[in-house]
Amino acid sequence: MIKALNEQHALSARAKQAPRNDAMPVTVFISSTDRCNLRCPDCFSNIGRYGEMPFEKFKRLADELFPAAKEYHTTVEGEPLTTSYFLDIVPLLEKHSTMMKLTTNGTLLDGDMAARVMHVLGSVRFSVNGATKEMFERLSLGSDFEGVMRNIERFIRLREHSTNRPKVTLQTVISIDNIAQLPDIVRMAYRLGVERVKAQHMIACNLSGRKRTLWFHQEIANQYLEEAEALAKELGLESKFPRRFGKEKRRKEGRKICHFLWQEGWVQVDGTVISCCHPKHMVMGNAFEKGFASVWNGEEYQDLRKKLNTAKEPAACKTCLLVEAYRGGGKEYGEGDFVHER
């Protein structure tokens, strides 16, 4: 009841574009670690900069946020299963009936770990950047293709015997390196018993990598995106792929709809609260210093909510593909959408 009422208040505040939001986040992203056991060449996260969030601080955030939150997303800055206290998060989720959404490279999700977390999982996304051993291991340095495939297969088998059946996704970052393998990743998902495939564009973390982004290979990208989408439909799989180049439905009218500022809370390893997942996100404050609720309705958040849909909105909001997609079809691609220099 508390979670449902909180979500209603969040949606109402978003509809009004209210600067003050009396609802707490419906979805929370708390990065328990920025460490990773792999070294993917195209990852622009600050891997290993802060290490691990102390459990006492994580617990304090969970006690504040989980009562109202329907979903907890694990770290997207590293590999969540490298968190030393990962299994200690489970009782916190159970206590507040909050479901975990796990994104993982799959190397550490063995049978024992899967069995111990299955009941609190809302969904699992396995990062799979290649359909062959050579491509998979080249784009996920330090990984073991066969080992990850075994872990996914085992997870699917365990799920069949569980009362909780989290949705499983194969998620891939596409570039000129692996776009031709996207249809084979769809076939892989079908063979493994996975019900959903998602692809998102590689964003180059420096100018030297930008030529590998699909902005410079649009015709090839469209060819394989169309093939993969048609194949997923034929096989009865859910899919979420980027729009084809030249297929944008530009809409200038109407207000932008942003779920980040009213429905989601993002906390980094050092307690920094950020506005969203945009590479040029804004810093809202620090939850360790003030507590999350104080930041959530602090000056920075309220000012940003006021500026949305005005001439004063930040560059990140003006170029955000997600808020435009929520408005109806999405903005036109530009080269700047594919490069983020650190």
XYZ file of C-alpha atoms in Angstrom:
342
model
C 0.000 0.000 0.000
C 2.806 2.429 0.905
C 4.651 1.723 -2.315
C 1.520 2.096 -4.454
C 0.577 5.412 -2.845
C 4.139 6.656 -3.184
C 4.128 5.842 -6.894
C 0.825 7.690 -7.368
C 2.285 10.777 -5.678
C 5.425 10.550 -7.836
C 3.389 10.367 -11.048
C 1.238 13.286 -9.927
C 4.299 15.407 -9.149
C 5.814 14.519 -12.525
C 2.612 15.430 -14.370
C 2.611 18.840 -12.663
C 6.393 19.199 -13.061
C 6.374 20.140 -9.391
C 9.738 21.426 -8.112
C 9.116 19.807 -4.741
C 8.443 16.092 -4.803
C 6.744 14.722 -1.713
C 7.095 11.163 -3.042
C 10.310 9.222 -2.594
C 11.891 7.454 -5.598
C 9.922 4.519 -6.959
C 13.127 3.049 -8.376
C 16.523 3.413 -6.727
C 19.988 2.866 -8.165
C 22.610 2.442 -5.466
C 26.137 1.596 -6.566
C 27.533 -0.700 -3.896
C 30.837 -0.910 -5.796
C 32.589 0.472 -8.846
C 34.934 -2.503 -9.018
C 34.769 -5.024 -11.833
C 36.453 -8.348 -12.463
C 36.637 -7.591 -16.215
C 38.271 -4.848 -18.252
C 35.954 -4.116 -21.145
C 37.737 -1.754 -23.578
C 34.671 0.407 -24.224
C 33.526 0.900 -20.624
C 33.676 4.532 -19.554
C 32.685 3.953 -15.935
C 35.111 5.099 -13.283
C 36.144 1.535 -12.518
C 37.859 1.207 -9.166
C 37.941 4.928 -8.381
C 36.139 4.587 -5.047
C 36.042 0.828 -4.466
C 33.154 -0.352 -2.329
C 30.478 1.550 -0.447
C 30.728 0.626 3.256
C 27.884 -1.682 4.236
C 26.813 0.581 7.106
C 26.255 3.424 4.628
C 24.481 1.159 2.157
C 22.192 -0.066 4.931
C 21.396 3.490 5.988
C 20.399 4.316 2.406
C 18.346 1.123 2.141
C 16.491 1.898 5.376
C 15.637 5.323 3.998
C 14.777 4.348 0.415
C 13.543 0.745 0.314
C 10.257 1.277 2.252
C 8.862 3.348 -0.651
C 10.847 1.859 -3.540
C 9.398 -0.911 -5.668
C 12.729 -1.691 -7.345
C 16.386 -1.602 -6.455
C 18.838 -1.599 -9.347
C 22.322 -2.838 -8.558
C 25.416 -0.904 -9.509
C 25.864 -0.019 -13.153
C 29.386 1.309 -12.557
C 31.016 -2.074 -12.003
C 30.099 -5.704 -11.443
C 27.636 -5.858 -8.512
C 28.534 -9.427 -7.592
C 32.040 -8.299 -6.634
C 30.457 -6.491 -3.644
C 31.735 -8.270 -0.527
C 28.360 -7.947 1.252
C 26.162 -8.640 -1.778
C 24.205 -11.403 -0.035
C 23.639 -9.134 2.989
C 21.508 -6.927 0.726
C 18.975 -9.737 0.349
C 17.468 -9.449 3.881
C 17.104 -5.682 3.396
C 15.076 -6.306 0.252
C 13.000 -9.002 1.960
C 12.244 -6.691 4.892
C 10.723 -4.026 2.650
C 9.368 -6.243 -0.190
C 11.586 -4.457 -2.696
C 12.659 -6.361 -5.802
C 16.185 -6.378 -7.184
C 16.990 -5.705 -10.818
C 20.402 -7.204 -11.481
C 22.716 -6.313 -14.354
C 25.734 -8.617 -14.456
C 28.487 -9.847 -16.738
C 27.476 -13.364 -15.680
C 30.901 -14.565 -14.614
C 30.079 -14.779 -10.889
C 26.408 -15.768 -10.979
C 26.999 -19.467 -10.362
C 24.408 -21.974 -9.174
C 24.836 -21.248 -5.464
C 24.575 -17.478 -5.891
C 21.589 -17.803 -8.225
C 19.724 -20.034 -5.764
C 20.310 -17.603 -2.881
C 19.027 -14.509 -4.675
C 16.378 -15.916 -7.026
C 13.437 -15.066 -4.743
C 14.224 -11.316 -4.613
C 14.982 -10.848 -8.309
C 12.605 -8.887 -10.485
C 14.814 -9.252 -13.534
C 18.333 -10.157 -14.611
C 20.253 -8.674 -17.512
C 23.303 -10.576 -18.719
C 25.826 -8.475 -20.638
C 26.636 -10.419 -23.805
C 28.631 -8.474 -26.379
C 29.313 -11.261 -28.828
C 27.813 -14.475 -30.159
C 31.183 -16.152 -30.663
C 33.917 -16.909 -28.151
C 36.402 -14.680 -29.983
C 34.152 -11.612 -30.094
C 32.706 -12.143 -26.609
C 36.102 -12.383 -24.938
C 37.625 -9.553 -26.999
C 34.941 -7.088 -25.940
C 34.804 -8.378 -22.331
C 38.468 -8.794 -21.430
C 39.035 -11.430 -18.768
C 35.751 -13.240 -19.390
C 35.174 -16.906 -20.185
C 32.572 -17.419 -22.899
C 31.826 -21.044 -22.049
C 31.638 -20.287 -18.319
C 29.141 -17.464 -18.789
C 26.997 -19.600 -21.091
C 26.941 -22.347 -18.430
C 25.898 -19.834 -15.783
C 23.039 -18.515 -17.928
C 21.836 -22.025 -18.747
C 21.981 -22.991 -15.059
C 20.104 -19.850 -14.037
C 17.315 -20.632 -16.516
C 17.036 -24.193 -15.163
C 16.889 -22.995 -11.556
C 14.245 -20.432 -12.457
C 12.017 -23.191 -13.807
C 11.802 -24.658 -10.282
C 11.354 -21.335 -8.468
C 8.102 -19.739 -7.326
C 9.604 -16.422 -8.442
C 10.392 -16.194 -12.144
C 12.453 -13.081 -12.934
C 12.566 -11.903 -16.526
C 15.941 -12.599 -18.178
C 17.503 -10.381 -20.847
C 20.612 -10.688 -22.978
C 21.910 -7.140 -23.235
C 24.542 -6.019 -25.705
C 26.388 -2.821 -26.552
C 26.597 -2.541 -30.327
C 29.405 -1.061 -32.422
C 30.893 -1.805 -35.816
C 32.822 -4.623 -34.122
C 29.800 -6.754 -33.244
C 26.725 -5.404 -35.048
C 26.857 -8.285 -37.561
C 26.489 -10.725 -34.643
C 23.294 -9.147 -33.303
C 21.003 -11.634 -35.126
C 23.118 -14.474 -33.710
C 22.733 -13.031 -30.206
C 18.956 -13.204 -30.773
C 19.346 -16.864 -31.774
C 21.516 -17.428 -28.691
C 18.785 -16.006 -26.447
C 16.201 -18.309 -27.987
C 18.477 -21.334 -27.615
C 19.212 -20.520 -23.962
C 15.546 -20.002 -23.049
C 15.949 -16.249 -22.498
C 12.836 -14.245 -23.334
C 14.215 -10.777 -24.082
C 17.080 -9.181 -26.030
C 18.195 -5.585 -25.676
C 20.805 -3.618 -27.610
C 22.134 -0.145 -27.009
C 24.650 1.931 -28.874
C 28.274 2.075 -27.846
C 29.222 5.553 -26.673
C 32.903 6.198 -27.305
C 34.783 7.389 -24.245
C 37.335 9.247 -26.375
C 37.609 10.635 -29.884
C 39.893 7.799 -30.992
C 37.033 5.313 -30.489
C 34.326 7.318 -32.199
C 34.882 5.788 -35.653
C 33.819 2.433 -34.231
C 30.431 3.800 -33.204
C 27.544 3.102 -35.532
C 27.085 6.783 -36.283
C 29.776 6.223 -38.927
C 28.267 2.942 -40.179
C 24.577 3.749 -40.427
C 23.629 1.625 -43.425
C 25.254 -1.495 -41.965
C 23.669 -0.766 -38.579
C 20.185 -0.469 -40.074
C 20.618 -3.727 -41.987
C 21.455 -5.816 -38.918
C 19.046 -4.023 -36.589
C 16.185 -4.758 -38.966
C 17.287 -8.390 -39.359
C 17.596 -8.887 -35.593
C 14.242 -7.268 -34.876
C 12.470 -9.401 -37.467
C 14.153 -12.542 -36.150
C 13.180 -11.776 -32.559
C 9.572 -11.338 -33.630
C 9.679 -14.601 -35.591
C 11.087 -16.471 -32.564
C 8.580 -14.927 -30.154
C 11.156 -12.964 -28.166
C 10.760 -9.519 -26.680
C 13.262 -7.054 -28.066
C 14.361 -3.505 -27.426
C 16.676 -2.165 -30.098
C 17.723 1.388 -30.976
C 15.820 3.228 -33.663
C 17.192 2.887 -37.155
C 19.148 5.830 -38.484
C 16.951 8.098 -40.568
C 13.814 6.649 -38.986
C 13.375 9.214 -36.229
C 9.941 10.684 -35.629
C 10.849 14.222 -34.718
C 8.336 15.884 -32.406
C 8.860 19.459 -31.375
C 5.496 19.996 -29.734
C 4.584 18.880 -26.226
C 6.411 18.782 -22.927
C 9.322 16.489 -22.254
C 8.487 13.708 -19.829
C 11.348 12.821 -17.482
C 10.983 9.923 -15.067
C 14.461 10.463 -13.606
C 13.699 13.665 -11.713
C 10.488 12.461 -10.071
C 10.636 8.662 -9.972
C 14.268 7.563 -9.770
C 17.075 8.094 -7.275
C 20.702 7.528 -8.295
C 23.451 7.223 -5.671
C 27.094 6.585 -6.521
C 29.628 4.695 -4.412
C 30.847 7.810 -2.569
C 27.306 8.941 -1.766
C 27.064 11.418 -4.636
C 23.476 11.752 -5.836
C 23.279 12.286 -9.590
C 20.326 13.323 -11.715
C 20.216 10.367 -14.086
C 22.234 8.005 -16.284
C 23.176 10.632 -18.866
C 26.974 10.814 -19.327
C 26.718 14.550 -18.603
C 24.499 14.124 -15.561
C 24.209 16.808 -12.906
C 25.339 16.400 -9.281
C 22.500 16.973 -6.830
C 24.332 16.594 -3.523
C 25.678 13.873 -1.243
C 23.403 11.430 0.584
C 26.085 10.539 3.134
C 26.355 14.145 4.250
C 22.680 15.177 4.310
C 20.600 12.040 3.940
C 18.892 11.260 0.658
C 15.566 12.965 1.442
C 17.290 16.313 2.028
C 19.051 16.062 -1.320
C 15.881 14.861 -3.107
C 14.109 18.106 -2.323
C 17.180 20.250 -2.042
C 17.929 23.367 -4.045
C 19.706 21.528 -6.895
C 16.871 19.063 -7.553
C 14.139 21.681 -7.310
C 16.022 24.041 -9.604
C 16.540 21.290 -12.202
C 12.864 20.285 -12.101
C 11.898 23.917 -12.677
C 14.234 24.253 -15.671
C 12.979 21.215 -17.576
C 10.995 22.296 -20.628
C 12.371 25.822 -20.465
C 15.137 27.639 -22.325
C 17.277 27.242 -19.213
C 17.322 23.441 -19.111
C 20.838 21.926 -19.008
C 22.587 20.541 -22.094
C 22.071 16.980 -20.842
C 18.297 17.463 -20.897
C 18.349 19.109 -24.322
C 20.233 16.170 -25.847
C 18.610 13.340 -23.863
C 17.310 10.588 -26.124
C 15.184 9.102 -23.345
C 13.035 12.100 -22.460
C 12.372 12.666 -26.153
C 11.407 9.015 -26.579
C 8.913 9.305 -23.726
C 7.429 12.331 -25.477
C 6.766 10.327 -28.592
C 9.281 8.868 -31.016
C 12.600 10.404 -30.075
C 14.960 13.157 -31.195
C 17.115 12.911 -34.267
C 20.517 11.333 -33.727
C 23.623 13.503 -33.784
C 27.303 12.624 -33.639
C 27.436 14.007 -30.109
C 25.115 11.215 -28.944
C 27.886 8.695 -29.617
C 30.906 10.316 -27.929
C 31.464 11.121 -24.275
C 34.950 12.263 -23.415
C 35.915 11.755 -19.799
